[in-house]
Amino acid sequence: MKTLLLFGLIIVANSLFAQDLAKFVVTSKTDRVDAPVSVPLDAINYNSDMGALVLYELSETGEEAVPSQVEYGHTARLWFVLEGPTTAGSERRFVIRQEDNPGTIQPAIQLQLDSEDLILQKNDQPILKYRYATTLPPKEANPLFKRSGYIHPLWSPGGKVLTRIQPADHYHHYGIWGPWTKTHIDGREVDFWNLIKGEGTVKFASFLTETEGALFSGFEALQQHIDFGAKGEDQVAMNEVLDVRVWNLLKGVWMIDYTVSLNCPLKDGIMLDAYRYGGGIGWRATETWDKDNCTVRTSEGKTRADADGSNARWCIVEGESETEQGRSGILFLSHPSNRMHPEPMRVWPLDANGGRGDMYFEFVPIRHNDWKLDSKTNYTLKYRMIVFDGKLDAETAEKYWNSFASMPEVEFID
């Protein structure tokens, strides 16, 4: 009797520590690589008071814990990554388990805040800095060129700095950033890009969230487009929420999501005029790249010679570096939900900057058509960067785009 009682107590104790909440199957219709997947948790009525969630992949040989992370919001979701390649038609099975004491999980990507920058790093290796403090221009430049709210430096996994700020040829260039160039407010032109005009600027306002986790870390920052030409005091023409998320991958690439949400508080909204520069995601590349050592390849087969003004789902920009592999670069991915997708691009031609051929790249959703932002309405643009050393071929780029463009199918099972 005592033995049976003890056995029963052991079963009860174990059930308190672990409980299967849901099983599901993930199926992919396309070839993918490093594909983030999310599973909605509302159907299982999970809340954070119930204990930690742990995800396991099931196979014929047993089960293996998979790094995962809960993202709370209007709908709570459990995120994980299908590491490495996933072939079309493949099927993988998982179980979500509630565990009272799964152990302490250290964040894979750490956030470090100093007096000027928010730094994202992995195991003390820097990935990027987001500059929230105002950067003053060089003494020889006009003070109007000061600016905050941009990414610099961005490092490759091998340590190559891929961004540049305040080059003498374009003091208003700031690493990775996205101001709008030609806009109209109540019939008046306002330029948030060419700061020397003194019509407007973009300023960091505040951090809205900072997140560290086993699978991803990042931040949301409020950036305000300030109109200097308003009657009376300067006015906020657009509130921009920049959401940057760095995923924890095992192999040597950085996967960075760059999502922009725009909202105009003005009564009559704002017109974003068609122009070859503006919005999206812009990148002034390292000063060590020129027409002789930097290449471009787009999803439509364009090169640096003919990519400018064309549309693409993705674009690879890479060049020589001091890394062991000898080259580094960024694969830029545009999400299908973005305006004008496949998106128009601005790619500096081979004879840019007096024939030197420096590199500038941007997805420009207003390149060919105006875009009216109505008052108090949200608009979102989604991008992903795959930062790499060595070479990245078109087939792999297409798999990364498939992973970004849509989720694999998730089906809950008994």
GROMACS .gro file of C-alpha atoms in nm:
model
  414
    1MET     CA    1   0.000   0.000   0.000
    2LYS     CA    2   0.283   0.238   0.091
    3THR     CA    3   0.461   0.150  -0.236
    4LEU     CA    4   0.150   0.227  -0.440
    5LEU     CA    5   0.102   0.553  -0.252
    6LEU     CA    6   0.463   0.655  -0.311
    7PHE     CA    7   0.433   0.569  -0.682
    8GLY     CA    8   0.119   0.779  -0.706
    9LEU     CA    9   0.288   1.073  -0.538
   10ILE     CA   10   0.578   1.051  -0.785
   11ILE     CA   11   0.334   1.063  -1.079
   12VAL     CA   12   0.156   1.364  -0.929
   13ALA     CA   13   0.486   1.540  -0.862
   14ASN     CA   14   0.606   1.483  -1.218
   15SER     CA   15   0.279   1.612  -1.359
   16LEU     CA   16   0.329   1.932  -1.164
   17PHE     CA   17   0.667   1.986  -1.327
   18ALA     CA   18   0.580   1.905  -1.691
   19GLN     CA   19   0.260   1.896  -1.893
   20ASP     CA   20   0.206   1.861  -2.266
   21LEU     CA   21  -0.007   2.154  -2.385
   22ALA     CA   22  -0.015   2.106  -2.761
   23LYS     CA   23   0.138   1.908  -3.045
   24PHE     CA   24   0.170   2.038  -3.398
   25VAL     CA   25   0.317   1.960  -3.739
   26VAL     CA   26   0.512   2.210  -3.951
   27THR     CA   27   0.496   2.161  -4.329
   28SER     CA   28   0.677   2.372  -4.588
   29LYS     CA   29   0.568   2.406  -4.951
   30THR     CA   30   0.893   2.580  -5.051
   31ASP     CA   31   1.265   2.536  -4.989
   32ARG     CA   32   1.373   2.750  -4.695
   33VAL     CA   33   1.675   2.821  -4.480
   34ASP     CA   34   1.679   2.948  -4.118
   35ALA     CA   35   1.302   2.996  -4.116
   36PRO     CA   36   1.142   3.166  -3.811
   37VAL     CA   37   0.806   3.009  -3.724
   38SER     CA   38   0.543   3.129  -3.479
   39VAL     CA   39   0.261   2.934  -3.317
   40PRO     CA   40  -0.043   3.116  -3.169
   41LEU     CA   41  -0.094   3.041  -2.802
   42ASP     CA   42  -0.448   3.174  -2.756
   43ALA     CA   43  -0.596   2.838  -2.853
   44ILE     CA   44  -0.431   2.671  -2.553
   45ASN     CA   45  -0.525   2.954  -2.315
   46TYR     CA   46  -0.168   3.003  -2.203
   47ASN     CA   47  -0.064   3.289  -1.979
   48SER     CA   48   0.266   3.368  -1.811
   49ASP     CA   49   0.139   3.267  -1.464
   50MET     CA   50   0.107   2.904  -1.572
   51GLY     CA   51   0.480   2.833  -1.586
   52ALA     CA   52   0.743   2.836  -1.858
   53LEU     CA   53   0.689   2.691  -2.204
   54VAL     CA   54   0.949   2.458  -2.350
   55LEU     CA   55   0.942   2.338  -2.711
   56TYR     CA   56   1.060   1.993  -2.817
   57GLU     CA   57   1.103   1.849  -3.165
   58LEU     CA   58   0.983   1.490  -3.197
   59SER     CA   59   1.154   1.231  -3.414
   60GLU     CA   60   1.192   0.855  -3.440
   61THR     CA   61   1.497   0.875  -3.215
   62GLY     CA   62   1.326   1.073  -2.938
   63GLU     CA   63   1.282   1.440  -2.861
   64GLU     CA   64   1.514   1.739  -2.854
   65ALA     CA   65   1.464   2.077  -2.689
   66VAL     CA   66   1.442   2.365  -2.937
   67PRO     CA   67   1.523   2.728  -2.845
   68SER     CA   68   1.196   2.920  -2.837
   69GLN     CA   69   1.055   3.247  -2.709
   70VAL     CA   70   0.710   3.382  -2.629
   71GLU     CA   71   0.611   3.717  -2.778
   72TYR     CA   72   0.318   3.877  -2.601
   73GLY     CA   73   0.078   4.115  -2.768
   74HIS     CA   74  -0.271   4.117  -2.908
   75THR     CA   75  -0.209   3.749  -2.979
   76ALA     CA   76   0.059   3.566  -2.781
   77ARG     CA   77   0.289   3.361  -3.004
   78LEU     CA   78   0.567   3.110  -2.948
   79TRP     CA   79   0.858   3.164  -3.186
   80PHE     CA   80   1.128   2.920  -3.293
   81VAL     CA   81   1.358   2.875  -3.594
   82LEU     CA   82   1.383   2.583  -3.833
   83GLU     CA   83   1.764   2.591  -3.832
   84GLY     CA   84   1.944   2.524  -4.157
   85PRO     CA   85   1.775   2.407  -4.478
   86THR     CA   86   1.412   2.293  -4.490
   87THR     CA   87   1.312   2.123  -4.816
   88ALA     CA   88   0.976   2.164  -4.988
   89GLY     CA   89   0.729   1.897  -4.877
   90SER     CA   90   0.914   1.820  -4.555
   91GLU     CA   91   0.725   1.768  -4.230
   92ARG     CA   92   0.846   1.817  -3.871
   93ARG     CA   93   0.663   1.747  -3.544
   94PHE     CA   94   0.679   1.941  -3.217
   95VAL     CA   95   0.527   1.947  -2.871
   96ILE     CA   96   0.480   2.250  -2.645
   97ARG     CA   97   0.533   2.155  -2.284
   98GLN     CA   98   0.465   2.355  -1.970
   99GLU     CA   99   0.741   2.313  -1.713
  100ASP     CA  100   0.747   2.469  -1.368
  101ASN     CA  101   1.126   2.486  -1.347
  102PRO     CA  102   1.299   2.456  -1.686
  103GLY     CA  103   1.614   2.625  -1.558
  104THR     CA  104   1.757   2.969  -1.620
  105ILE     CA  105   1.797   3.055  -1.987
  106GLN     CA  106   2.054   3.322  -2.067
  107PRO     CA  107   1.972   3.556  -2.355
  108ALA     CA  108   2.159   3.458  -2.669
  109ILE     CA  109   2.184   3.817  -2.795
  110GLN     CA  110   2.259   4.074  -2.526
  111LEU     CA  111   2.158   4.441  -2.514
  112GLN     CA  112   2.397   4.692  -2.361
  113LEU     CA  113   2.296   5.056  -2.316
  114ASP     CA  114   2.552   5.333  -2.275
  115SER     CA  115   2.520   5.710  -2.286
  116GLU     CA  116   2.497   5.722  -2.667
  117ASP     CA  117   2.418   5.380  -2.814
  118LEU     CA  118   2.216   5.066  -2.764
  119ILE     CA  119   2.453   4.783  -2.852
  120LEU     CA  120   2.345   4.433  -2.959
  121GLN     CA  121   2.608   4.165  -2.922
  122LYS     CA  122   2.650   3.788  -2.904
  123ASN     CA  123   2.903   3.643  -2.662
  124ASP     CA  124   3.079   3.982  -2.642
  125GLN     CA  125   3.095   3.999  -3.024
  126PRO     CA  126   2.927   4.320  -3.143
  127ILE     CA  127   2.655   4.296  -3.407
  128LEU     CA  128   2.526   4.653  -3.434
  129LYS     CA  129   2.488   4.982  -3.253
  130TYR     CA  130   2.175   5.191  -3.260
  131ARG     CA  131   2.264   5.557  -3.202
  132TYR     CA  132   2.000   5.728  -2.993
  133ALA     CA  133   2.215   6.027  -2.894
  134THR     CA  134   2.252   6.317  -3.135
  135THR     CA  135   2.564   6.296  -3.350
  136LEU     CA  136   2.716   6.631  -3.438
  137PRO     CA  137   2.871   6.676  -3.784
  138PRO     CA  138   3.242   6.747  -3.836
  139LYS     CA  139   3.351   7.102  -3.757
  140GLU     CA  140   3.376   7.193  -4.124
  141ALA     CA  141   3.013   7.092  -4.187
  142ASN     CA  142   2.691   7.283  -4.122
  143PRO     CA  143   2.534   7.207  -3.779
  144LEU     CA  144   2.210   7.122  -3.962
  145PHE     CA  145   2.369   6.786  -4.045
  146LYS     CA  146   2.331   6.662  -3.685
  147ARG     CA  147   2.108   6.361  -3.643
  148SER     CA  148   2.004   6.073  -3.413
  149GLY     CA  149   1.818   5.746  -3.468
  150TYR     CA  150   2.026   5.526  -3.701
  151ILE     CA  151   2.234   5.206  -3.707
  152HIS     CA  152   2.613   5.235  -3.711
  153PRO     CA  153   2.832   5.043  -3.697
  154LEU     CA  154   2.689   4.720  -3.836
  155TRP     CA  155   2.953   4.448  -3.825
  156SER     CA  156   2.973   4.130  -4.031
  157PRO     CA  157   3.012   3.805  -3.829
  158GLY     CA  158   3.384   3.824  -3.909
  159GLY     CA  159   3.415   4.178  -3.776
  160LYS     CA  160   3.403   4.388  -4.095
  161VAL     CA  161   3.231   4.725  -4.043
  162LEU     CA  162   2.977   4.752  -4.324
  163THR     CA  163   2.828   5.098  -4.259
  164ARG     CA  164   2.951   5.455  -4.288
  165ILE     CA  165   2.824   5.788  -4.154
  166GLN     CA  166   2.880   6.153  -4.244
  167PRO     CA  167   3.103   6.101  -4.550
  168ALA     CA  168   3.230   6.432  -4.683
  169ASP     CA  169   3.041   6.380  -5.009
  170HIS     CA  170   2.708   6.330  -4.826
  171TYR     CA  171   2.717   6.447  -4.464
  172HIS     CA  172   2.351   6.351  -4.427
  173HIS     CA  173   2.421   5.978  -4.483
  174TYR     CA  174   2.388   5.780  -4.160
  175GLY     CA  175   2.473   5.410  -4.179
  176ILE     CA  176   2.137   5.233  -4.203
  177TRP     CA  177   1.842   5.471  -4.185
  178GLY     CA  178   1.529   5.568  -4.376
  179PRO     CA  179   1.414   5.931  -4.390
  180TRP     CA  180   1.176   6.053  -4.660
  181THR     CA  181   1.302   6.303  -4.916
  182LYS     CA  182   1.026   6.481  -5.106
  183THR     CA  183   0.709   6.521  -4.901
  184HIS     CA  184   0.423   6.770  -4.894
  185ILE     CA  185   0.233   6.894  -4.589
  186ASP     CA  186  -0.064   7.121  -4.665
  187GLY     CA  187   0.085   7.198  -5.007
  188ARG     CA  188   0.428   7.287  -4.862
  189GLU     CA  189   0.738   7.081  -4.947
  190VAL     CA  190   0.931   6.931  -4.654
  191ASP     CA  191   1.256   6.736  -4.700
  192PHE     CA  192   1.356   6.507  -4.410
  193TRP     CA  193   1.656   6.364  -4.601
  194ASN     CA  194   1.864   6.658  -4.721
  195LEU     CA  195   1.921   6.809  -4.378
  196ILE     CA  196   2.111   7.108  -4.517
  197LYS     CA  197   1.781   7.253  -4.645
  198GLY     CA  198   1.669   7.311  -4.287
  199GLU     CA  199   1.315   7.194  -4.366
  200GLY     CA  200   1.305   6.894  -4.135
  201THR     CA  201   1.493   6.618  -3.957
  202VAL     CA  202   1.445   6.285  -3.781
  203LYS     CA  203   1.503   6.250  -3.407
  204PHE     CA  204   1.511   5.964  -3.163
  205ALA     CA  205   1.236   6.022  -2.905
  206SER     CA  206   1.238   5.718  -2.673
  207PHE     CA  207   1.280   5.346  -2.643
  208LEU     CA  208   0.940   5.178  -2.628
  209THR     CA  209   1.062   4.824  -2.556
  210GLU     CA  210   1.387   4.636  -2.504
  211THR     CA  211   1.378   4.257  -2.536
  212GLU     CA  212   1.628   3.983  -2.453
  213GLY     CA  213   1.554   3.614  -2.501
  214ALA     CA  214   1.682   3.271  -2.592
  215LEU     CA  215   1.579   3.310  -2.957
  216PHE     CA  216   1.586   3.681  -3.038
  217SER     CA  217   1.667   4.016  -2.883
  218GLY     CA  218   1.594   4.366  -3.000
  219PHE     CA  219   1.421   4.695  -2.937
  220GLU     CA  220   1.147   4.930  -3.048
  221ALA     CA  221   1.236   5.297  -3.078
  222LEU     CA  222   1.010   5.593  -3.142
  223GLN     CA  223   1.161   5.822  -3.407
  224GLN     CA  224   0.991   6.148  -3.495
  225HIS     CA  225   1.000   6.325  -3.831
  226ILE     CA  226   1.010   6.693  -3.732
  227ASP     CA  227   0.875   6.961  -3.964
  228PHE     CA  228   1.067   7.289  -3.913
  229GLY     CA  229   0.841   7.494  -4.139
  230ALA     CA  230   0.516   7.467  -3.948
  231LYS     CA  231   0.336   7.779  -3.828
  232GLY     CA  232   0.451   7.844  -3.474
  233GLU     CA  233   0.657   7.570  -3.311
  234ASP     CA  234   0.812   7.276  -3.496
  235GLN     CA  235   0.564   6.993  -3.539
  236VAL     CA  236   0.580   6.614  -3.553
  237ALA     CA  237   0.488   6.519  -3.908
  238MET     CA  238   0.528   6.143  -3.863
  239ASN     CA  239   0.575   5.913  -3.569
  240GLU     CA  240   0.790   5.620  -3.673
  241VAL     CA  241   0.831   5.305  -3.464
  242LEU     CA  242   1.151   5.125  -3.562
  243ASP     CA  243   1.148   4.758  -3.456
  244VAL     CA  244   1.489   4.587  -3.480
  245ARG     CA  245   1.516   4.216  -3.398
  246VAL     CA  246   1.831   4.002  -3.414
  247TRP     CA  247   1.775   3.627  -3.431
  248ASN     CA  248   2.000   3.374  -3.262
  249LEU     CA  249   2.132   3.140  -3.531
  250LEU     CA  250   2.391   2.869  -3.481
  251LYS     CA  251   2.586   2.928  -3.802
  252GLY     CA  252   2.792   3.230  -3.893
  253VAL     CA  253   2.540   3.481  -4.024
  254TRP     CA  254   2.343   3.760  -3.859
  255MET     CA  255   1.970   3.763  -3.933
  256ILE     CA  256   1.823   4.105  -3.854
  257ASP     CA  257   1.461   4.214  -3.896
  258TYR     CA  258   1.409   4.586  -3.960
  259THR     CA  259   1.042   4.686  -3.941
  260VAL     CA  260   0.913   5.043  -3.975
  261SER     CA  261   0.563   5.154  -3.872
  262LEU     CA  262   0.454   5.505  -3.970
  263ASN     CA  263   0.168   5.715  -3.830
  264CYS     CA  264   0.092   6.076  -3.924
  265PRO     CA  265  -0.075   6.283  -3.648
  266LEU     CA  266  -0.153   6.578  -3.878
  267LYS     CA  267  -0.517   6.650  -3.962
  268ASP     CA  268  -0.472   6.624  -4.339
  269GLY     CA  269  -0.200   6.360  -4.338
  270ILE     CA  270   0.119   6.380  -4.544
  271MET     CA  271   0.207   6.310  -4.906
  272LEU     CA  272   0.525   6.114  -4.974
  273ASP     CA  273   0.616   6.222  -5.325
  274ALA     CA  274   0.758   5.988  -5.584
  275TYR     CA  275   1.137   6.021  -5.593
  276ARG     CA  276   1.446   5.804  -5.635
  277TYR     CA  277   1.534   5.837  -5.264
  278GLY     CA  278   1.317   5.808  -4.957
  279GLY     CA  279   1.186   5.579  -4.685
  280GLY     CA  280   1.220   5.203  -4.679
  281ILE     CA  281   1.565   5.103  -4.565
  282GLY     CA  282   1.877   5.286  -4.685
  283TRP     CA  283   2.241   5.186  -4.644
  284ARG     CA  284   2.562   5.381  -4.702
  285ALA     CA  285   2.824   5.110  -4.726
  286THR     CA  286   3.181   5.105  -4.600
  287GLU     CA  287   3.425   5.350  -4.757
  288THR     CA  288   3.650   5.059  -4.861
  289TRP     CA  289   3.408   4.954  -5.137
  290ASP     CA  290   3.406   5.100  -5.487
  291LYS     CA  291   3.319   4.999  -5.843
  292ASP     CA  292   3.616   4.760  -5.861
  293ASN     CA  293   3.555   4.547  -5.550
  294CYS     CA  294   3.180   4.559  -5.481
  295THR     CA  295   2.904   4.369  -5.663
  296VAL     CA  296   2.523   4.365  -5.674
  297ARG     CA  297   2.284   4.086  -5.766
  298THR     CA  298   1.906   4.104  -5.747
  299SER     CA  299   1.627   3.847  -5.749
  300GLU     CA  300   1.553   3.948  -6.109
  301GLY     CA  301   1.911   3.890  -6.224
  302LYS     CA  302   2.017   4.256  -6.230
  303THR     CA  303   2.372   4.363  -6.147
  304ARG     CA  304   2.518   4.692  -6.035
  305ALA     CA  305   2.517   4.806  -6.396
  306ASP     CA  306   2.138   4.790  -6.431
  307ALA     CA  307   1.981   4.739  -6.086
  308ASP     CA  308   1.903   5.106  -6.018
  309GLY     CA  309   1.532   5.181  -6.066
  310SER     CA  310   1.441   4.815  -6.111
  311ASN     CA  311   1.220   4.614  -5.876
  312ALA     CA  312   1.329   4.315  -5.669
  313ARG     CA  313   1.225   4.078  -5.392
  314TRP     CA  314   1.583   4.062  -5.267
  315CYS     CA  315   1.922   4.213  -5.338
  316ILE     CA  316   2.273   4.092  -5.247
  317VAL     CA  317   2.539   4.361  -5.201
  318GLU     CA  318   2.889   4.234  -5.118
  319GLY     CA  319   3.252   4.339  -5.145
  320GLU     CA  320   3.608   4.282  -5.037
  321SER     CA  321   3.682   4.264  -4.665
  322GLU     CA  322   3.963   4.191  -4.426
  323THR     CA  323   3.784   3.882  -4.291
  324GLU     CA  324   3.919   3.530  -4.329
  325GLN     CA  325   3.675   3.468  -4.617
  326GLY     CA  326   3.794   3.781  -4.798
  327ARG     CA  327   3.446   3.915  -4.872
  328SER     CA  328   3.142   4.031  -4.672
  329GLY     CA  329   2.797   4.158  -4.752
  330ILE     CA  330   2.427   4.197  -4.682
  331LEU     CA  331   2.129   4.025  -4.840
  332PHE     CA  332   1.832   4.265  -4.824
  333LEU     CA  333   1.486   4.107  -4.827
  334SER     CA  334   1.160   4.290  -4.898
  335HIS     CA  335   0.837   4.148  -4.755
  336PRO     CA  336   0.544   4.081  -4.994
  337SER     CA  337   0.317   4.299  -4.777
  338ASN     CA  338   0.530   4.608  -4.848
  339ARG     CA  339   0.396   4.879  -5.073
  340MET     CA  340   0.506   4.839  -5.438
  341HIS     CA  341   0.652   4.492  -5.374
  342PRO     CA  342   0.862   4.373  -5.551
  343GLU     CA  343   1.015   4.699  -5.443
  344PRO     CA  344   1.196   4.958  -5.652
  345MET     CA  345   1.556   5.022  -5.555
  346ARG     CA  346   1.813   5.298  -5.557
  347VAL     CA  347   2.155   5.152  -5.635
  348TRP     CA  348   2.436   5.394  -5.700
  349PRO     CA  349   2.578   5.342  -6.048
  350LEU     CA  350   2.934   5.241  -6.122
  351ASP     CA  351   3.037   5.603  -6.184
  352ALA     CA  352   2.891   5.739  -5.857
  353ASN     CA  353   3.085   6.003  -5.661
  354GLY     CA  354   3.293   6.131  -5.945
  355GLY     CA  355   3.365   5.790  -6.089
  356ARG     CA  356   3.484   5.623  -5.767
  357GLY     CA  357   3.174   5.408  -5.752
  358ASP     CA  358   3.097   5.413  -5.379
  359MET     CA  359   2.806   5.193  -5.272
  360TYR     CA  360   2.465   5.314  -5.165
  361PHE     CA  361   2.158   5.085  -5.160
  362GLU     CA  362   1.796   5.148  -5.072
  363PHE     CA  363   1.453   4.990  -5.111
  364VAL     CA  364   1.235   5.286  -5.219
  365PRO     CA  365   0.859   5.218  -5.205
  366ILE     CA  366   0.785   5.565  -5.350
  367ARG     CA  367   1.036   5.551  -5.636
  368HIS     CA  368   0.769   5.557  -5.907
  369ASN     CA  369   0.444   5.655  -5.733
  370ASP     CA  370   0.329   5.900  -5.466
  371TRP     CA  371   0.209   5.759  -5.133
  372LYS     CA  372  -0.052   5.946  -4.928
  373LEU     CA  373  -0.045   5.870  -4.555
  374ASP     CA  374  -0.381   5.952  -4.401
  375SER     CA  375  -0.407   6.097  -4.053
  376LYS     CA  376  -0.390   5.859  -3.756
  377THR     CA  377  -0.346   5.549  -3.971
  378ASN     CA  378  -0.066   5.292  -3.936
  379TYR     CA  379   0.152   5.191  -4.232
  380THR     CA  380   0.419   4.921  -4.206
  381LEU     CA  381   0.726   4.824  -4.409
  382LYS     CA  382   0.911   4.500  -4.330
  383TYR     CA  383   1.269   4.415  -4.421
  384ARG     CA  384   1.521   4.148  -4.324
  385MET     CA  385   1.898   4.161  -4.353
  386ILE     CA  386   2.119   3.853  -4.378
  387VAL     CA  387   2.469   3.971  -4.290
  388PHE     CA  388   2.743   3.734  -4.402
  389ASP     CA  389   3.109   3.678  -4.478
  390GLY     CA  390   3.224   3.498  -4.791
  391LYS     CA  391   2.982   3.453  -5.081
  392LEU     CA  392   2.607   3.404  -5.089
  393ASP     CA  393   2.452   3.259  -5.405
  394ALA     CA  394   2.112   3.328  -5.562
  395GLU     CA  395   1.970   2.989  -5.467
  396THR     CA  396   2.042   3.048  -5.099
  397ALA     CA  397   1.908   3.403  -5.123
  398GLU     CA  398   1.583   3.267  -5.264
  399LYS     CA  399   1.551   3.025  -4.971
  400TYR     CA  400   1.604   3.309  -4.725
  401TRP     CA  401   1.336   3.511  -4.902
  402ASN     CA  402   1.093   3.217  -4.887
  403SER     CA  403   1.155   3.200  -4.512
  404PHE     CA  404   1.076   3.571  -4.477
  405ALA     CA  405   0.789   3.596  -4.724
  406SER     CA  406   0.556   3.344  -4.560
  407MET     CA  407   0.529   3.107  -4.266
  408PRO     CA  408   0.533   2.730  -4.311
  409GLU     CA  409   0.196   2.568  -4.243
  410VAL     CA  410   0.132   2.484  -3.878
  411GLU     CA  411  -0.134   2.224  -3.791
  412PHE     CA  412  -0.224   2.125  -3.437
  413ILE     CA  413  -0.269   1.750  -3.386
  414ASP     CA  414  -0.391   1.523  -3.107
   0.00000   0.00000   0.00000
